[in-house]
C-alpha cells in the first residue's frame, strides 16, 4: 500500500515562463483571457459569473502543450500538479476512481493551483464505444470531479487537459462548464519557427551571422520538439567538428615534432659520410641529384626500419579501423580540459544545422504526409501558361497576402488539373508548393476509401485537419475521379456518395481557412461530380495537354539537363528528336522513358565493349533504338476524346 500512496502527484513549482515559449503569441493571448480569475477572483464574483474551470489543449505531438501548461503555472507563480492520465488506471476495481478523487482533493487543498492532465484521451474515451466498464466509470468520475469545482472554495483550481486526439474524447467532457475552451496548437509556420529557434538558441553560442529566417525556411513541418532536437543535433555536430579540428592540429604538431627530432640522428649516421665523400669526388649537377636521392633513400630506410621494429603484427587494413575509436577514446581519457582560447573559438554555425537536418525527421513526415516537395520549376519543361495560372492562384496569395486582402480576395481558389496521363499534373502541383514554400499533402483518391462505414469520411476529415494544422498547405487530390464520382451514377447511400458529401462539406469549410489550398488532378473530369467543380470549391479547371514539338524539345532539354545528365554525344540533336513524327503523341512521361531507354542502351553497349571507356555517352543510335521500344501513352483515338474534353472544360 505504501508503494501505491507514493504515486499521488506532488505539488511542484514550475520555473518555465512565457518568455521560454516562441511562436505562439496568439495562443498566449487567448490563454491569458482564461486566467483572470486565478489572480483576480473578485472580478467574476462581482459579476456573479462562474469562472472557467479549465480548457483543453490539442495539437500534434511535440507542439508544446505540456510546456505551455508548465509556463502558465510558472508565469502566475501558482502550485502545479501534473498527472499523466495513465497513472490513474489501476487493475483493482474502484481504485482508479479513488485515485482520481484524491488528485482533485489534493488540488482543492492547494488552491489556487493548476491541475494538468496529460494524454487525457487515454482515460476519457467515448462511453458508447468504450470496451470496458472501468473506462466508463473513470469518465463519469472525472465529470463528477470537474462539476464539484463549481463551489467558491475550489473555484480557483484550473484544470488543463492535453491530447493529440480531441475527437476521441467523450463529448460530455468537452461541453461548456467543464473544458470551457479548446485551444488548438498546430504545426508552426515559418515566422513561428523563426521565433522558436531564436528562443532555443538564446542561451547557445552561435555564429555572428546566424540566419534564423533561412533556417526556419529549411524546416517546414517541424514542431517545437523537432526544433529542439535539431538544436541538440547541431550542437553535437559542432562538438564533433571542434574535436576533429583539435585532433588534426594535435596530430599535425606531433608529426612535425617527430620530423624535427627524428631526422638529425639519421643525418649524423655513417652513410651520410659516404654520401659526402661521393659528393666531393664528383662535381657535375647530376651527382648532386644522386646525392640528394641517396639522402632520401637513407631517411626512408631508417623510417622503414622503425616501422618494422614496431611490435604490432596486425594486417595493414585493420589499424585504421581500430584507430577510429581508439583515437577518440584516448582523446576523451587523456586530453587536458580545453583552454579559454580553444573554448572561445567553439560555436555553432548554420552549416552545423544544415548537417543536423539530415538526422532529424519532422513530425509532419512521421504523421504520414510529406512536407515541402523537392521539385522545382527547373525540373519541369514547357507548360508556361499553366505555370503562370498556378503561380497566380497559389504562389501570389502566399507571398502577397496584404495586396490580396486589400482587394477582398480572401478565399483561395481551388484548381483542377485535367488532361492525359503522364503530362505533368502531379509534377506541377509539387513545383508550385515548393516555389511558394508551403507544405504539401498528396492524397491518392483510392487510398481514402475504406470498406467500413464512416472510415472513409473520417479519413477525409483527418486530411483537412492535418492541412489546417500545417497551414499554409496545399492538399493535392490525385485521381480525383476515383474519390468524387457523379453521385447519380452510384447507388444511393453508397460509400462514394458519403465521401463526396464529406469532401464538399470540408471544401466549404475552407472559406475561413485562408491558408489551405486545394488542387486536384484527373484524366476524366467528365465523370467527376459537378458539385465539386462549382465556384468556391474546385472552381478553375486547367487543361494540361500533350506537348507540342517546341514543348517536347523544352522537356527533353530539361530531362537531360541540357545534355549533361546523361551526357549526350555531339551527334544528338534534341530538336530533331522532338520534331519526329513518331514523337507526336508522346507525353512528358513518355519522353522521360525515351531518355531512360536510350541511357540503358548506351549502358548495355558500355558493358559489352572491351574498350576502357571512362565516360558513358548517349549517341543518336541509342535514341533510334529507344524510339523503336517506347510507344506513346496516348493514341490518336484518345487524342480526339481529350480534344473534346479540352473544348468543354478548358479555362486556359
XYZ file of C-alpha atoms in Angstrom:
652
model
C 0.000 0.000 0.000
C 2.904 2.358 0.645
C 4.041 1.939 -2.955
C 0.592 2.977 -4.204
C 0.356 6.012 -1.953
C 3.623 7.364 -3.367
C 2.018 7.602 -6.804
C -0.148 10.562 -5.761
C 1.247 13.501 -7.783
C 3.261 16.024 -5.835
C 2.621 19.749 -5.830
C 5.543 21.476 -7.553
C 6.520 24.992 -8.554
C 7.222 25.452 -12.250
C 10.145 27.617 -13.372
C 9.071 27.880 -17.030
C 7.879 31.318 -18.187
C 6.050 32.591 -21.251
C 9.377 34.013 -22.452
C 10.602 30.408 -22.823
C 7.922 29.782 -25.454
C 8.145 31.042 -29.010
C 5.828 31.383 -31.967
C 2.503 31.055 -30.077
C 1.691 34.705 -29.288
C -1.952 34.407 -30.380
C -2.381 31.270 -28.237
C -0.847 33.005 -25.208
C -3.221 35.945 -25.661
C -6.183 33.566 -25.673
C -4.875 31.686 -22.625
C -4.341 34.893 -20.628
C -8.026 35.769 -21.020
C -8.906 32.468 -19.321
C -6.574 33.087 -16.366
C -8.099 36.305 -14.998
C -9.959 34.579 -12.146
C -6.759 32.910 -10.887
C -5.297 36.270 -9.866
C -8.421 38.453 -9.706
C -11.326 36.280 -8.495
C -13.181 39.392 -7.332
C -13.977 40.296 -10.960
C -16.102 37.195 -11.530
C -17.597 37.444 -8.017
C -18.725 40.998 -8.739
C -20.349 39.897 -11.995
C -21.872 36.809 -10.385
C -20.465 34.547 -13.107
C -18.839 31.156 -12.574
C -15.209 31.370 -13.739
C -13.906 28.905 -16.350
C -12.950 25.565 -14.809
C -10.442 24.555 -17.449
C -9.516 24.261 -21.075
C -8.297 21.583 -23.448
C -5.028 21.887 -25.372
C -4.869 19.801 -28.515
C -2.397 19.511 -31.352
C 0.194 17.199 -32.902
C 2.879 15.629 -30.693
C 5.731 17.975 -29.815
C 3.906 21.257 -30.468
C 4.341 22.472 -26.856
C 1.145 21.557 -24.974
C 2.905 20.306 -21.830
C 5.395 23.180 -21.905
C 2.557 25.703 -22.141
C 0.877 24.194 -19.060
C 4.155 24.485 -17.134
C 4.588 28.068 -18.350
C 1.100 29.070 -17.154
C 1.902 27.839 -13.640
C 5.373 29.388 -13.724
C 4.223 32.776 -15.014
C 1.427 33.079 -12.434
C 3.655 31.537 -9.701
C 0.948 29.037 -8.807
C 1.360 25.478 -7.451
C 1.475 22.951 -10.293
C 0.106 19.396 -10.137
C 0.899 17.229 -13.135
C -0.807 13.882 -13.606
C -0.221 11.546 -16.518
C -3.640 10.097 -17.289
C -2.303 6.554 -17.468
C -1.166 6.752 -13.819
C -4.811 6.830 -12.771
C -5.650 3.472 -14.359
C -5.480 0.539 -11.955
C -6.308 -3.143 -12.205
C -8.323 -3.195 -8.971
C -11.980 -2.263 -9.324
C -12.758 1.147 -7.808
C -9.109 2.100 -7.274
C -8.872 4.208 -10.450
C -11.829 6.339 -9.367
C -10.321 6.688 -5.879
C -7.030 7.909 -7.354
C -8.865 10.450 -9.462
C -10.769 11.744 -6.436
C -7.549 12.016 -4.414
C -5.893 14.020 -7.217
C -8.743 16.552 -7.239
C -8.828 16.691 -3.415
C -5.110 17.394 -3.432
C -5.680 20.189 -5.955
C -8.503 21.720 -3.900
C -6.348 21.761 -0.767
C -3.598 23.556 -2.721
C -5.899 26.116 -4.391
C -5.278 28.377 -6.173
C -3.335 25.958 -8.376
C -3.029 24.419 -11.842
C -4.034 20.763 -12.343
C -2.614 19.349 -15.574
C -3.929 16.057 -17.008
C -1.605 14.904 -19.792
C -2.794 12.491 -22.534
C -6.323 12.806 -21.216
C -7.783 10.908 -24.196
C -6.375 7.633 -22.793
C -8.821 7.681 -19.844
C -11.777 9.537 -21.376
C -12.885 7.585 -24.467
C -16.413 7.953 -25.762
C -18.567 5.922 -23.398
C -20.682 4.393 -26.156
C -17.570 2.882 -27.750
C -15.653 2.085 -24.537
C -14.730 -1.588 -24.363
C -14.524 -1.838 -20.560
C -16.796 -0.767 -17.708
C -13.774 0.716 -15.937
C -13.307 3.262 -18.756
C -16.934 4.373 -18.443
C -16.591 4.694 -14.655
C -13.417 6.807 -14.964
C -15.143 9.171 -17.409
C -18.137 9.514 -15.086
C -15.862 10.137 -12.089
C -13.889 12.820 -13.954
C -17.118 14.573 -14.963
C -18.273 14.483 -11.336
C -14.946 15.838 -10.047
C -14.980 18.733 -12.512
C -18.564 19.592 -11.585
C -17.528 19.703 -7.906
C -15.115 22.548 -8.736
C -18.049 24.953 -9.044
C -18.059 25.741 -5.310
C -16.472 29.031 -4.220
C -13.780 27.320 -2.154
C -12.449 25.239 -5.033
C -13.204 27.691 -7.837
C -9.552 28.638 -8.113
C -8.404 25.252 -9.441
C -7.755 25.466 -13.176
C -7.852 22.086 -14.935
C -5.829 21.840 -18.154
C -6.120 18.773 -20.367
C -3.786 17.872 -23.227
C -4.414 15.467 -26.082
C -3.388 14.651 -29.640
C -6.845 13.245 -30.427
C -9.640 15.587 -29.307
C -12.250 13.725 -31.388
C -11.786 10.551 -29.322
C -12.720 12.277 -26.026
C -16.218 11.819 -24.590
C -18.433 14.740 -25.737
C -19.750 15.293 -22.198
C -16.261 16.382 -21.148
C -15.984 18.902 -23.981
C -19.152 20.827 -23.166
C -19.190 24.281 -21.605
C -18.817 24.204 -17.833
C -16.129 21.534 -17.900
C -13.489 22.200 -20.526
C -14.871 25.624 -21.432
C -12.454 26.285 -24.246
C -10.478 24.178 -26.694
C -7.197 25.679 -27.842
C -5.585 24.269 -30.971
C -1.803 24.295 -31.197
C -0.911 23.455 -34.774
C 2.355 22.960 -36.626
C 4.177 26.331 -36.574
C 4.542 28.348 -39.756
C 7.814 29.898 -40.936
C 7.564 33.029 -38.761
C 6.695 30.937 -35.685
C 9.617 28.574 -36.352
C 11.943 31.562 -36.580
C 10.746 32.791 -33.169
C 11.078 29.285 -31.652
C 14.638 28.978 -32.973
C 15.516 32.385 -31.527
C 14.214 31.277 -28.115
C 16.005 27.903 -28.262
C 19.303 29.474 -29.372
C 19.065 32.284 -26.817
C 21.495 30.593 -24.426
C 23.630 28.993 -27.145
C 26.798 30.363 -28.669
C 26.027 30.722 -32.358
C 27.955 32.389 -35.163
C 27.692 36.181 -35.591
C 25.962 35.938 -38.995
C 23.449 33.273 -37.969
C 20.383 33.324 -40.250
C 17.309 32.331 -38.217
C 14.897 33.110 -41.058
C 16.883 30.997 -43.530
C 16.910 28.080 -41.078
C 13.170 28.459 -40.481
C 12.665 28.223 -44.250
C 14.580 24.914 -44.297
C 12.410 23.331 -41.573
C 8.820 23.040 -42.876
C 6.689 20.635 -40.861
C 8.912 20.900 -37.763
C 7.237 21.429 -34.387
C 8.906 22.799 -31.251
C 10.186 19.390 -30.101
C 11.675 18.748 -33.560
C 13.438 22.117 -33.491
C 14.795 21.364 -30.011
C 16.122 18.032 -31.303
C 17.611 19.902 -34.269
C 19.403 22.341 -31.960
C 20.742 19.440 -29.894
C 21.927 17.610 -33.024
C 23.575 20.792 -34.342
C 25.417 21.195 -31.032
C 26.687 17.604 -31.280
C 27.800 18.306 -34.862
C 29.653 21.433 -33.700
C 31.391 19.483 -30.907
C 32.428 16.758 -33.364
C 33.725 19.404 -35.756
C 35.736 21.071 -32.980
C 37.091 17.705 -31.790
C 38.135 16.792 -35.316
C 39.989 20.084 -35.825
C 41.712 19.742 -32.430
C 42.671 16.168 -33.228
C 44.073 17.186 -36.606
C 46.055 20.068 -35.106
C 47.462 17.781 -32.397
C 48.374 15.143 -34.985
C 49.994 17.794 -37.183
C 52.048 19.250 -34.328
C 53.032 15.745 -33.212
C 54.123 14.688 -36.714
C 56.080 17.904 -37.268
C 57.889 17.496 -33.920
C 58.681 13.872 -34.802
C 60.209 15.021 -38.076
C 62.373 17.560 -36.279
C 63.592 15.046 -33.687
C 63.997 12.011 -35.967
C 65.789 13.475 -38.991
C 69.065 14.670 -37.277
C 70.018 11.212 -35.910
C 69.705 9.802 -39.433
C 71.790 12.676 -40.798
C 74.795 12.061 -38.486
C 74.933 8.298 -39.158
C 77.792 6.753 -41.115
C 76.075 6.533 -44.508
C 75.963 10.333 -44.721
C 79.790 10.465 -44.625
C 79.871 8.131 -47.614
C 77.462 10.458 -49.374
C 79.673 13.444 -48.554
C 82.731 11.642 -49.931
C 80.775 10.770 -53.075
C 79.678 14.400 -53.464
C 83.252 15.694 -53.045
C 84.592 13.156 -55.575
C 82.143 14.236 -58.324
C 81.421 17.768 -59.441
C 78.634 17.803 -62.062
C 74.938 18.606 -61.370
C 73.905 15.016 -61.975
C 75.924 13.800 -58.951
C 74.243 16.385 -56.748
C 70.845 14.918 -57.660
C 72.157 11.404 -56.949
C 73.461 12.563 -53.594
C 70.079 14.059 -52.686
C 68.332 10.883 -53.773
C 70.718 8.881 -51.649
C 69.902 11.039 -48.620
C 66.173 10.454 -49.148
C 66.750 6.722 -49.590
C 68.674 6.585 -46.303
C 65.923 8.509 -44.499
C 63.233 6.214 -45.941
C 65.286 3.156 -44.971
C 65.585 4.427 -41.418
C 61.824 5.073 -41.206
C 61.120 1.623 -42.660
C 63.409 0.057 -40.014
C 61.480 1.890 -37.269
C 58.162 0.639 -38.656
C 59.420 -2.929 -38.983
C 60.644 -2.848 -35.367
C 57.133 -1.944 -34.127
C 55.511 -4.725 -32.055
C 52.177 -4.700 -33.968
C 51.832 -7.675 -36.322
C 48.274 -6.889 -37.499
C 47.430 -6.728 -41.208
C 47.682 -3.246 -42.748
C 43.905 -2.857 -43.200
C 43.000 -3.228 -39.520
C 44.818 -0.335 -37.761
C 42.862 2.474 -39.494
C 39.565 0.904 -38.356
C 40.883 0.485 -34.841
C 42.316 3.983 -34.760
C 38.823 5.396 -35.484
C 37.523 4.834 -31.964
C 40.909 4.373 -30.249
C 41.963 7.928 -31.074
C 38.620 9.320 -29.855
C 38.814 7.237 -26.685
C 42.387 8.293 -25.951
C 41.436 11.939 -26.507
C 38.456 11.604 -24.151
C 40.534 9.935 -21.433
C 43.902 11.611 -21.717
C 43.380 15.111 -23.069
C 43.507 18.036 -20.703
C 40.473 20.361 -20.451
C 40.218 22.884 -23.265
C 41.833 26.215 -22.510
C 39.982 29.521 -22.729
C 41.309 30.273 -26.209
C 40.028 26.950 -27.563
C 36.653 27.421 -25.879
C 36.304 30.925 -27.324
C 36.667 29.520 -30.846
C 33.863 26.979 -30.266
C 30.416 27.994 -31.567
C 27.523 26.579 -33.626
C 27.308 27.633 -37.274
C 24.480 27.479 -39.794
C 26.361 24.672 -41.581
C 26.113 22.583 -38.379
C 22.329 22.998 -38.505
C 22.248 22.075 -42.205
C 24.130 18.852 -41.440
C 21.836 18.149 -38.474
C 18.760 18.441 -40.725
C 19.678 15.082 -42.264
C 19.331 13.355 -38.878
C 16.116 14.942 -37.541
C 12.831 13.878 -39.119
C 9.953 16.360 -38.703
C 6.708 15.333 -37.028
C 4.764 16.083 -40.204
C 6.569 13.277 -42.023
C 6.085 10.917 -39.090
C 2.365 11.726 -39.202
C 2.238 10.238 -42.676
C 2.365 13.086 -45.172
C 5.140 14.888 -46.979
C 6.324 18.423 -46.293
C 7.574 20.859 -48.937
C 8.466 18.788 -52.048
C 11.903 18.901 -53.650
C 10.574 19.505 -57.188
C 11.297 22.968 -58.640
C 10.280 24.770 -61.822
C 13.680 23.818 -63.251
C 12.526 20.180 -63.232
C 9.575 20.991 -65.498
C 9.798 21.699 -69.211
C 7.197 23.729 -71.150
C 3.707 24.312 -69.583
C 4.463 28.036 -69.208
C 0.833 29.248 -69.344
C -0.233 26.688 -66.738
C 2.660 27.768 -64.522
C 1.551 31.413 -64.630
C -2.001 30.473 -63.694
C -0.842 28.293 -60.786
C 1.524 30.978 -59.543
C -1.326 33.481 -59.521
C -3.681 31.061 -57.768
C -1.340 29.716 -55.051
C 2.052 31.433 -55.055
C 0.772 35.018 -55.179
C -1.698 34.724 -52.221
C 1.122 33.353 -50.028
C 3.751 35.931 -50.995
C 1.471 38.985 -51.409
C -1.132 38.374 -48.731
C -1.781 42.028 -47.895
C -2.447 43.038 -51.514
C -4.964 40.205 -51.929
C -6.625 41.121 -48.639
C -6.964 44.770 -49.691
C -8.952 43.646 -52.758
C -11.165 41.329 -50.700
C -9.667 38.199 -52.277
C -9.601 36.129 -49.103
C -10.767 32.740 -50.356
C -8.098 30.793 -52.254
C -9.492 29.243 -55.457
C -9.383 25.505 -55.939
C -7.736 24.215 -59.103
C -8.405 21.051 -61.086
C -5.685 19.888 -63.477
C -7.202 17.766 -66.240
C -5.517 16.014 -69.130
C -3.981 12.793 -70.435
C -1.850 10.680 -68.075
C 1.862 11.492 -67.941
C 1.610 15.178 -68.897
C 2.976 16.516 -65.600
C -0.088 17.298 -63.483
C 1.378 15.909 -60.239
C 4.766 17.445 -61.017
C 3.153 20.872 -61.450
C 1.414 20.603 -58.083
C 4.677 19.715 -56.333
C 6.596 22.513 -58.042
C 4.089 25.208 -57.101
C 4.117 24.010 -53.469
C 7.922 24.115 -53.447
C 8.082 27.554 -55.061
C 5.662 29.041 -52.531
C 7.361 27.231 -49.627
C 4.120 25.738 -48.300
C 3.514 22.231 -47.010
C 2.161 19.644 -49.419
C -0.243 16.783 -48.729
C -0.624 14.361 -51.623
C -3.752 12.210 -51.427
C -4.333 9.391 -53.886
C -8.077 9.096 -54.372
C -8.494 5.361 -53.686
C -6.373 5.362 -50.511
C -9.085 7.252 -48.587
C -11.737 4.665 -49.387
C -12.450 2.091 -46.700
C -14.870 -0.831 -46.542
C -16.093 0.113 -43.046
C -18.926 2.619 -42.713
C -17.705 6.046 -41.609
C -13.990 5.311 -42.017
C -13.684 6.949 -45.456
C -15.350 10.131 -44.192
C -13.087 10.117 -41.133
C -10.042 9.828 -43.415
C -11.220 12.886 -45.399
C -11.739 14.890 -42.192
C -8.296 13.863 -40.963
C -6.633 15.074 -44.184
C -8.219 18.509 -43.886
C -7.435 18.714 -40.170
C -3.781 17.953 -40.890
C -3.789 20.640 -43.561
C -5.202 23.189 -41.122
C -2.564 22.222 -38.557
C 0.172 22.607 -41.191
C -1.090 25.758 -42.901
C -0.132 27.252 -45.263
C -0.683 23.961 -47.029
C -1.655 22.540 -50.426
C -3.904 19.454 -50.471
C -3.441 17.646 -53.770
C -6.061 15.024 -54.667
C -4.612 12.757 -57.338
C -7.061 10.614 -59.340
C -9.957 12.760 -58.123
C -12.451 10.860 -60.293
C -11.987 7.791 -58.042
C -12.848 9.846 -54.960
C -15.652 12.033 -56.348
C -17.688 10.168 -58.993
C -21.060 11.519 -60.041
C -23.485 10.718 -57.245
C -26.294 9.872 -59.662
C -24.161 7.129 -61.208
C -23.700 5.246 -57.937
C -26.227 3.595 -55.668
C -27.936 5.754 -53.069
C -26.246 5.566 -49.688
C -23.059 4.052 -51.076
C -19.680 4.839 -49.553
C -18.674 7.010 -52.538
C -21.751 9.219 -52.009
C -20.849 9.762 -48.354
C -17.237 10.559 -49.284
C -18.348 13.147 -51.865
C -20.685 14.736 -49.313
C -17.924 14.858 -46.699
C -15.488 16.351 -49.210
C -17.977 19.041 -50.241
C -18.546 19.930 -46.593
C -14.820 20.219 -45.902
C -14.251 22.328 -49.028
C -16.965 24.757 -47.966
C -15.333 24.915 -44.545
C -12.172 26.159 -46.194
C -13.672 29.591 -46.795
C -12.474 30.649 -43.362
C -9.213 28.675 -43.639
C -7.355 31.209 -45.702
C -4.068 29.325 -45.904
C -5.278 25.932 -47.150
C -5.265 25.457 -50.931
C -6.937 22.615 -52.829
C -5.670 21.084 -56.065
C -6.970 18.053 -57.905
C -5.833 16.026 -60.901
C -7.830 13.698 -63.101
C -7.827 12.116 -66.559
C -11.653 12.072 -66.596
C -13.154 15.391 -65.452
C -16.402 14.392 -67.190
C -17.168 11.765 -64.519
C -16.319 13.993 -61.525
C -19.363 15.146 -59.534
C -20.402 18.612 -60.839
C -20.878 19.938 -57.290
C -17.125 19.574 -56.717
C -16.370 21.772 -59.737
C -18.603 24.710 -58.868
C -17.127 28.123 -57.860
C -15.928 28.139 -54.266
C -14.618 24.579 -54.492
C -12.521 23.469 -57.486
C -13.695 26.469 -59.474
C -10.871 26.629 -62.038
C -10.090 23.802 -64.461
C -6.762 23.889 -66.304
C -6.136 21.549 -69.223
C -2.647 20.008 -69.255
C -2.493 18.514 -72.728
C 0.025 16.789 -74.974
C 3.153 18.858 -75.604
C 3.802 20.462 -78.988
C 7.090 19.926 -80.867
C 8.585 23.038 -79.231
C 7.367 21.831 -75.823
C 8.867 18.379 -76.421
C 12.219 19.995 -77.196
C 11.998 22.026 -73.972
C 11.052 18.899 -71.976
C 13.946 16.883 -73.454
C 16.383 19.655 -72.547
C 15.007 19.695 -69.002
C 15.168 15.900 -68.608
C 18.765 15.704 -69.910
C 19.881 18.849 -68.017
C 20.847 20.433 -71.366
C 22.668 17.300 -72.487
C 24.825 16.884 -69.381
C 22.943 14.174 -67.469
C 23.016 11.807 -69.231
C 25.947 13.064 -71.296
C 24.824 13.347 -74.922
C 27.103 12.856 -77.916
C 27.696 15.603 -80.482
C 25.546 13.710 -82.998
C 22.435 14.005 -80.794
C 20.183 16.927 -81.784
C 17.274 17.047 -79.335
C 15.246 19.382 -81.542
C 15.277 16.829 -84.374
C 14.134 14.087 -81.978
C 11.307 16.332 -80.698
C 10.146 17.042 -84.274
C 9.990 13.379 -85.298
C 6.592 12.161 -86.442
C 6.833 9.131 -84.131
C 7.026 11.500 -81.110
C 3.870 13.442 -81.957
C 1.740 11.666 -79.322
C 4.461 11.464 -76.656
C 3.664 12.841 -73.200
C 6.270 14.183 -70.771
C 6.418 10.769 -69.073
C 6.972 9.097 -72.473
C 9.872 11.454 -73.219
C 11.412 10.650 -69.825
C 11.046 6.936 -70.658
C 12.692 7.592 -74.048
C 15.750 9.200 -72.439
C 15.915 6.423 -69.858
C 15.720 3.703 -72.535
C 18.447 5.418 -74.603
C 20.651 5.607 -71.492
C 20.093 1.892 -70.795
C 21.017 1.103 -74.406
C 24.265 3.074 -74.016
C 24.935 1.246 -70.747
C 24.480 -2.161 -72.412
C 26.928 -1.119 -75.126
C 29.412 0.007 -72.480
C 29.239 -3.341 -70.649
C 29.705 -5.371 -73.840
C 32.571 -3.181 -75.100
C 36.135 -4.222 -74.330
C 37.454 -0.677 -74.716
C 38.397 1.097 -71.494
C 35.936 3.991 -71.827
C 35.696 6.112 -68.688
C 32.589 8.156 -69.552
C 29.345 6.760 -70.933
C 27.923 8.901 -73.740
C 24.454 8.552 -75.251
C 24.524 8.840 -79.048
C 21.890 9.187 -81.750
C 21.888 5.435 -82.444
C 20.823 4.808 -78.842
C 17.861 7.166 -79.265
C 16.921 5.418 -82.520
C 16.783 2.089 -80.684
C 14.798 3.661 -77.842
C 12.249 5.117 -80.290
C 11.558 1.595 -81.535
C 10.879 0.370 -77.981
C 8.938 3.248 -76.375
C 5.329 3.564 -77.530
C 3.233 6.703 -76.900
C 0.768 6.559 -73.985
C -1.962 8.364 -75.927
C -3.325 7.042 -79.216
C -4.863 9.130 -81.997
C -8.316 7.929 -80.905
C -7.633 9.012 -77.298
C -6.453 12.381 -78.557
C -9.849 13.044 -80.162
C -11.531 12.362 -76.803
C -9.120 14.677 -74.965
C -9.616 17.425 -77.572
C -13.368 17.323 -76.904
C -12.649 17.420 -73.166
C -10.355 20.412 -73.701
C -13.075 22.305 -75.557
C -15.570 21.590 -72.773
C -13.505 22.218 -69.626
C -10.548 24.363 -70.598
C -10.151 27.700 -68.845
C -6.770 28.446 -70.395
